[in-house]
Amino acid sequence: MTDVAVVAPEAAASRPSALRRAATALYSRLVIVVPYLWLLFFFLVPFVIVFKISLSQTAISMPPYQPVLGLGEGIAGLFEQLKQLSLDNYVWLTEDALYINAYVSSLVIAGISTFLTLLVGYPIAYGMARAPESLRPTLLMLVILPFWTSFLIRVYAWIGILKPEGLLNQFLLATGIIDQPLIILNTHAAIFIGIVYSYLPFMILPLYSSLEKMDYSLIEAAKDLGCPPISAFWKITFPLSIPGVVAGCLLVFIPAVGEFVIPDLLGGSQTLMIGKTLWNEFFANRDWPVSSAVAVILLLLLVVPIVIFQQSQARAQERDR
């Protein structure tokens, strides 16, 4: 009886801890499920809808395509609709040089813009990371401050700066640096300026996060061993900041490829980028199947390399362990 009396309170005491463990396990699973549900409803489902439209044909109706893979006619009707699916829109994209040139031009412009953003953002992030701790929150606020203004208004402001009679040319003419106004607006240079300015915070913040966590005693040790500052930067600082460099480049490159507002307002009508081509197909030509195919290929061009890179990074981390 004594043993039973002793065991019973211990069992009763262990019950709440078991319930707490079960609740903790359930909560951890729910925390993981929420991002997957977000991706399901706001990425996978829209992607499937767009992909389905890309397999249809254009029609004079509303919406302007022939509906496919609908369940209104039952399972038998679904199988009949499967026979009507076509890859003609994707074949059309490979045959028309306009779309190929738009993809190539978008990738080149986005790549150059990302490189320029890295050149501008890295020194800023490095200076913020080496600034006194009391000053860092103020510097972060100054980096984030442009987000408080509408993106469209900020791009329109650059029109007033870069146009022939704009502020930049007025300043250069007043100081005697140039004799006649520079033609910057409606050129690729204006697009680079707009993208670098608009996406610079996306480059600075990941770089700052990596550089702030770095152990700067390694730099001091390298200097004590006679390593020049430039060599110490390329051998210690930059390799340790590569995760921030990769994250910043991805955050700039991905939206820059599909950018529409900046090329349209600063680059002019002659600028060929896939974002403008996509807009024209959707709203000017009202060719939803072709424009959906353009969007699907653009998404694959961006997502597939990222997935491959993440898998290679995961394998590299496993090898390091």
Short mmCIF file of C-alpha atoms in Angstrom, two decimals:
data_model
loop_
_atom_site.label_atom_id
_atom_site.label_comp_id
_atom_site.label_asym_id
_atom_site.label_seq_id
_atom_site.Cartn_x
_atom_site.Cartn_y
_atom_site.Cartn_z
CA MET A 1 0.00 0.00 0.00
CA THR A 2 2.82 2.35 0.82
CA ASP A 3 4.40 1.79 -2.59
CA VAL A 4 1.10 2.51 -4.30
CA ALA A 5 0.66 5.70 -2.31
CA VAL A 6 4.12 6.86 -3.26
CA VAL A 7 3.77 6.06 -6.95
CA ALA A 8 0.35 7.66 -7.35
CA PRO A 9 1.47 11.24 -6.55
CA GLU A 10 4.48 10.81 -8.83
CA ALA A 11 2.19 9.70 -11.69
CA ALA A 12 -0.13 12.62 -11.01
CA ALA A 13 2.82 15.02 -11.04
CA SER A 14 4.12 13.58 -14.30
CA ARG A 15 0.77 14.11 -16.04
CA PRO A 16 1.05 17.94 -16.30
CA SER A 17 4.60 17.69 -17.61
CA ALA A 18 3.44 15.21 -20.27
CA LEU A 19 0.63 17.57 -21.21
CA ARG A 20 3.07 20.44 -21.43
CA ARG A 21 5.34 18.42 -23.69
CA ALA A 22 2.42 17.51 -25.92
CA ALA A 23 1.27 21.13 -26.07
CA THR A 24 4.81 22.26 -26.89
CA ALA A 25 5.10 19.68 -29.66
CA LEU A 26 1.72 20.72 -31.08
CA TYR A 27 2.67 24.39 -30.95
CA SER A 28 5.99 23.75 -32.71
CA ARG A 29 4.15 21.89 -35.48
CA LEU A 30 1.64 24.72 -35.86
CA VAL A 31 4.48 27.24 -36.13
CA ILE A 32 5.94 25.20 -38.99
CA VAL A 33 2.56 24.70 -40.67
CA VAL A 34 1.74 28.44 -40.88
CA PRO A 35 4.51 29.31 -43.41
CA TYR A 36 3.58 26.28 -45.51
CA LEU A 37 -0.07 27.34 -45.54
CA TRP A 38 1.01 30.84 -46.54
CA LEU A 39 3.05 29.45 -49.45
CA LEU A 40 0.19 27.16 -50.43
CA PHE A 41 -2.47 29.86 -50.66
CA PHE A 42 -0.38 32.79 -51.89
CA PHE A 43 2.21 31.08 -54.08
CA LEU A 44 1.33 27.55 -55.14
CA VAL A 45 -2.39 28.10 -55.80
CA PRO A 46 -1.86 31.31 -57.87
CA PHE A 47 0.97 29.59 -59.75
CA VAL A 48 -1.28 26.63 -60.62
CA ILE A 49 -4.01 29.01 -61.84
CA VAL A 50 -1.55 30.94 -64.02
CA PHE A 51 -0.05 27.70 -65.34
CA LYS A 52 -3.53 26.42 -66.19
CA ILE A 53 -4.29 29.61 -68.13
CA SER A 54 -0.98 29.28 -70.00
CA LEU A 55 -2.16 25.92 -71.38
CA SER A 56 -5.37 27.37 -72.79
CA GLN A 57 -6.14 29.29 -75.97
CA THR A 58 -7.14 32.91 -76.49
CA ALA A 59 -10.85 33.61 -76.89
CA ILE A 60 -13.02 36.68 -77.44
CA SER A 61 -14.84 36.46 -74.14
CA MET A 62 -14.54 37.42 -70.51
CA PRO A 63 -12.12 36.17 -69.29
CA PRO A 64 -10.28 36.23 -72.65
CA TYR A 65 -9.29 32.57 -72.78
CA GLN A 66 -10.95 29.19 -73.12
CA PRO A 67 -11.51 27.73 -69.63
CA VAL A 68 -9.64 24.48 -69.01
CA LEU A 69 -9.57 21.91 -66.21
CA GLY A 70 -12.91 22.93 -64.75
CA LEU A 71 -14.99 20.56 -62.62
CA GLY A 72 -18.36 21.80 -63.87
CA GLU A 73 -18.72 18.90 -66.32
CA GLY A 74 -17.64 16.20 -63.88
CA ILE A 75 -14.76 13.77 -64.07
CA ALA A 76 -15.57 12.70 -67.64
CA GLY A 77 -15.54 16.31 -68.80
CA LEU A 78 -12.25 16.85 -66.97
CA PHE A 79 -10.58 14.08 -68.98
CA GLU A 80 -11.91 15.62 -72.18
CA GLN A 81 -10.47 18.96 -71.19
CA LEU A 82 -7.08 17.35 -70.56
CA LYS A 83 -6.97 16.47 -74.24
CA GLN A 84 -7.42 20.15 -75.13
CA LEU A 85 -4.39 21.33 -73.17
CA SER A 86 -1.66 22.68 -75.40
CA LEU A 87 1.92 23.91 -75.13
CA ASP A 88 1.48 26.17 -78.16
CA ASN A 89 1.98 29.30 -76.08
CA TYR A 90 5.36 28.10 -74.84
CA VAL A 91 6.38 27.14 -78.37
CA TRP A 92 5.34 30.61 -79.50
CA LEU A 93 7.64 32.21 -76.94
CA THR A 94 10.64 30.30 -78.28
CA GLU A 95 9.83 31.30 -81.87
CA ASP A 96 9.36 35.04 -81.26
CA ALA A 97 12.62 36.95 -80.74
CA LEU A 98 10.78 39.67 -78.79
CA TYR A 99 10.28 37.49 -75.73
CA ILE A 100 13.78 35.96 -75.84
CA ASN A 101 15.34 39.42 -76.09
CA ALA A 102 13.11 40.65 -73.27
CA TYR A 103 14.25 37.81 -70.98
CA VAL A 104 17.92 38.34 -71.83
CA SER A 105 17.67 42.11 -71.46
CA SER A 106 15.92 41.77 -68.10
CA LEU A 107 18.55 39.37 -66.77
CA VAL A 108 21.40 41.61 -67.96
CA ILE A 109 19.89 44.82 -66.56
CA ALA A 110 19.04 43.11 -63.26
CA GLY A 111 22.54 41.62 -63.01
CA ILE A 112 24.29 44.95 -63.65
CA SER A 113 21.94 46.74 -61.25
CA THR A 114 22.58 44.14 -58.55
CA PHE A 115 26.35 44.51 -58.96
CA LEU A 116 26.10 48.30 -58.74
CA THR A 117 23.86 48.03 -55.69
CA LEU A 118 26.43 45.77 -54.04
CA LEU A 119 29.21 48.27 -54.79
CA VAL A 120 27.20 51.08 -53.22
CA GLY A 121 25.66 49.12 -50.36
CA TYR A 122 28.71 47.26 -49.05
CA PRO A 123 30.66 50.34 -47.87
CA ILE A 124 27.51 51.75 -46.27
CA ALA A 125 26.79 48.49 -44.44
CA TYR A 126 30.44 48.19 -43.37
CA GLY A 127 30.45 51.73 -42.02
CA MET A 128 27.22 51.06 -40.12
CA ALA A 129 28.64 47.86 -38.61
CA ARG A 130 31.80 49.66 -37.45
CA ALA A 131 29.93 52.70 -36.10
CA PRO A 132 29.44 53.12 -32.33
CA GLU A 133 26.58 51.01 -30.99
CA SER A 134 24.68 54.09 -29.82
CA LEU A 135 24.67 55.43 -33.40
CA ARG A 136 23.64 52.22 -35.19
CA PRO A 137 19.85 52.47 -34.54
CA THR A 138 19.85 55.97 -36.05
CA LEU A 139 21.74 54.77 -39.12
CA LEU A 140 19.32 51.85 -39.54
CA MET A 141 16.42 54.27 -39.32
CA LEU A 142 17.96 56.42 -42.06
CA VAL A 143 18.26 53.34 -44.31
CA ILE A 144 14.66 52.30 -43.70
CA LEU A 145 13.29 55.87 -43.92
CA PRO A 146 12.69 55.84 -47.74
CA PHE A 147 10.15 53.02 -47.27
CA TRP A 148 7.90 55.52 -45.52
CA THR A 149 7.32 57.21 -48.88
CA SER A 150 5.39 55.67 -51.76
CA PHE A 151 7.58 53.75 -54.21
CA LEU A 152 5.84 55.42 -57.15
CA ILE A 153 6.43 58.92 -55.75
CA ARG A 154 10.12 58.18 -55.26
CA VAL A 155 10.47 57.02 -58.87
CA TYR A 156 8.60 60.08 -60.13
CA ALA A 157 11.00 62.25 -58.12
CA TRP A 158 13.88 60.87 -60.15
CA ILE A 159 12.20 62.12 -63.32
CA GLY A 160 12.47 65.66 -61.93
CA ILE A 161 16.12 65.05 -61.08
CA LEU A 162 17.28 63.36 -64.30
CA LYS A 163 15.34 65.17 -67.04
CA PRO A 164 17.32 67.63 -69.25
CA GLU A 165 16.03 70.64 -67.32
CA GLY A 166 16.07 68.78 -64.02
CA LEU A 167 17.92 69.44 -60.78
CA LEU A 168 21.01 67.39 -61.69
CA ASN A 169 21.63 69.20 -64.98
CA GLN A 170 20.93 72.58 -63.40
CA PHE A 171 23.52 71.89 -60.73
CA LEU A 172 26.14 70.67 -63.20
CA LEU A 173 25.54 73.64 -65.50
CA ALA A 174 25.70 76.11 -62.60
CA THR A 175 29.02 74.69 -61.39
CA GLY A 176 30.47 74.70 -64.91
CA ILE A 177 31.12 70.97 -65.00
CA ILE A 178 29.14 70.58 -68.23
CA ASP A 179 28.29 72.99 -71.06
CA GLN A 180 25.02 71.37 -72.17
CA PRO A 181 22.44 69.20 -70.40
CA LEU A 182 23.14 65.48 -70.14
CA ILE A 183 20.62 63.06 -71.63
CA ILE A 184 20.10 60.60 -68.77
CA LEU A 185 16.34 60.13 -68.67
CA ASN A 186 14.95 57.41 -70.95
CA THR A 187 18.27 55.57 -71.01
CA HIS A 188 19.63 52.43 -69.36
CA ALA A 189 21.63 54.67 -67.00
CA ALA A 190 18.36 56.05 -65.59
CA ILE A 191 17.10 52.49 -65.05
CA PHE A 192 20.29 51.57 -63.17
CA ILE A 193 20.00 54.68 -61.00
CA GLY A 194 16.35 53.97 -60.23
CA ILE A 195 16.91 50.30 -59.35
CA VAL A 196 20.00 50.99 -57.23
CA TYR A 197 18.20 53.74 -55.32
CA SER A 198 14.97 51.79 -54.85
CA TYR A 199 16.50 48.47 -53.78
CA LEU A 200 19.55 49.71 -51.90
CA PRO A 201 18.01 49.02 -48.44
CA PHE A 202 17.42 45.39 -49.45
CA MET A 203 21.17 45.10 -50.02
CA ILE A 204 22.33 47.06 -46.99
CA LEU A 205 20.26 45.29 -44.32
CA PRO A 206 21.49 41.68 -44.96
CA LEU A 207 25.07 42.94 -45.33
CA TYR A 208 24.81 44.89 -42.10
CA SER A 209 23.42 41.83 -40.30
CA SER A 210 26.41 39.72 -41.40
CA LEU A 211 29.06 42.37 -40.77
CA GLU A 212 27.72 43.29 -37.35
CA LYS A 213 28.08 39.69 -36.10
CA MET A 214 31.66 39.36 -37.36
CA ASP A 215 34.46 38.96 -34.83
CA TYR A 216 36.69 41.95 -35.56
CA SER A 217 39.44 40.55 -33.36
CA LEU A 218 40.33 38.46 -36.41
CA ILE A 219 41.17 41.67 -38.28
CA GLU A 220 43.33 42.85 -35.39
CA ALA A 221 45.13 39.52 -35.32
CA ALA A 222 45.76 39.73 -39.07
CA LYS A 223 47.19 43.24 -38.67
CA ASP A 224 49.44 42.07 -35.83
CA LEU A 225 50.76 39.36 -38.16
CA GLY A 226 51.62 41.98 -40.79
CA CYS A 227 48.63 41.54 -43.12
CA PRO A 228 47.84 44.76 -45.05
CA PRO A 229 44.30 46.17 -44.55
CA ILE A 230 43.22 45.38 -48.12
CA SER A 231 44.43 41.79 -47.86
CA ALA A 232 42.74 41.42 -44.48
CA PHE A 233 39.49 42.63 -46.01
CA TRP A 234 39.56 40.15 -48.91
CA LYS A 235 40.81 37.23 -46.80
CA ILE A 236 38.71 37.72 -43.65
CA THR A 237 35.96 40.35 -43.85
CA PHE A 238 34.54 39.60 -47.27
CA PRO A 239 34.46 35.77 -46.93
CA LEU A 240 32.67 36.08 -43.58
CA SER A 241 30.11 38.43 -45.13
CA ILE A 242 29.30 36.18 -48.10
CA PRO A 243 25.94 35.02 -46.60
CA GLY A 244 24.85 38.66 -46.44
CA VAL A 245 26.16 39.30 -49.95
CA VAL A 246 24.19 36.35 -51.35
CA ALA A 247 21.01 37.30 -49.46
CA GLY A 248 21.26 40.94 -50.56
CA CYS A 249 21.95 40.05 -54.18
CA LEU A 250 18.95 37.72 -54.29
CA LEU A 251 16.69 40.33 -52.68
CA VAL A 252 17.73 42.86 -55.35
CA PHE A 253 18.09 40.64 -58.41
CA ILE A 254 14.75 38.79 -58.15
CA PRO A 255 12.43 41.85 -58.11
CA ALA A 256 14.69 43.75 -60.53
CA VAL A 257 14.21 41.09 -63.23
CA GLY A 258 10.45 41.59 -63.27
CA GLU A 259 10.53 45.34 -62.61
CA PHE A 260 7.92 47.35 -64.52
CA VAL A 261 7.55 50.80 -62.94
CA ILE A 262 11.20 51.89 -63.12
CA PRO A 263 11.78 50.86 -66.77
CA ASP A 264 8.46 52.36 -67.80
CA LEU A 265 8.97 55.74 -66.11
CA LEU A 266 12.75 56.18 -66.29
CA GLY A 267 13.68 53.98 -69.25
CA GLY A 268 11.08 55.14 -71.73
CA SER A 269 9.11 53.27 -74.33
CA GLN A 270 12.19 51.77 -76.02
CA THR A 271 13.27 49.82 -72.95
CA LEU A 272 12.79 46.09 -73.42
CA MET A 273 12.24 44.22 -70.17
CA ILE A 274 10.06 41.25 -69.44
CA GLY A 275 7.94 43.18 -66.91
CA LYS A 276 6.83 45.67 -69.57
CA THR A 277 6.29 42.86 -72.08
CA LEU A 278 4.14 41.01 -69.57
CA TRP A 279 2.06 44.11 -68.87
CA ASN A 280 1.52 44.74 -72.58
CA GLU A 281 0.36 41.17 -73.17
CA PHE A 282 -2.08 41.27 -70.26
CA PHE A 283 -3.61 44.73 -70.65
CA ALA A 284 -2.84 45.96 -74.20
CA ASN A 285 -3.09 42.75 -76.24
CA ARG A 286 -5.36 40.97 -73.73
CA ASP A 287 -3.59 37.71 -74.57
CA TRP A 288 -3.81 36.06 -71.18
CA PRO A 289 -2.57 32.60 -72.22
CA VAL A 290 0.65 33.94 -73.74
CA SER A 291 1.22 36.37 -70.87
CA SER A 292 0.65 33.52 -68.38
CA ALA A 293 3.27 31.46 -70.19
CA VAL A 294 5.65 34.43 -69.97
CA ALA A 295 5.01 34.65 -66.22
CA VAL A 296 5.53 30.91 -65.68
CA ILE A 297 8.87 30.90 -67.50
CA LEU A 298 9.98 34.02 -65.61
CA LEU A 299 9.12 32.36 -62.30
CA LEU A 300 11.02 29.21 -63.23
CA LEU A 301 14.05 31.26 -64.29
CA LEU A 302 14.13 32.81 -60.83
CA VAL A 303 13.01 29.97 -58.55
CA VAL A 304 14.96 27.03 -59.98
CA PRO A 305 18.44 28.59 -59.54
CA ILE A 306 17.53 29.65 -56.00
CA VAL A 307 16.42 26.12 -55.08
CA ILE A 308 19.60 24.65 -56.59
CA PHE A 309 21.71 27.17 -54.66
CA GLN A 310 19.93 26.39 -51.38
CA GLN A 311 20.44 22.67 -51.88
CA SER A 312 24.14 23.16 -52.59
CA GLN A 313 24.44 25.33 -49.46
CA ALA A 314 22.70 22.68 -47.37
CA ARG A 315 25.04 19.97 -48.71
CA ALA A 316 28.05 22.18 -47.98
CA GLN A 317 26.87 22.72 -44.39
CA GLU A 318 26.41 18.98 -43.92
CA ARG A 319 29.95 18.34 -45.19
CA ASP A 320 31.30 20.97 -42.76
CA ARG A 321 29.61 19.18 -39.89
#
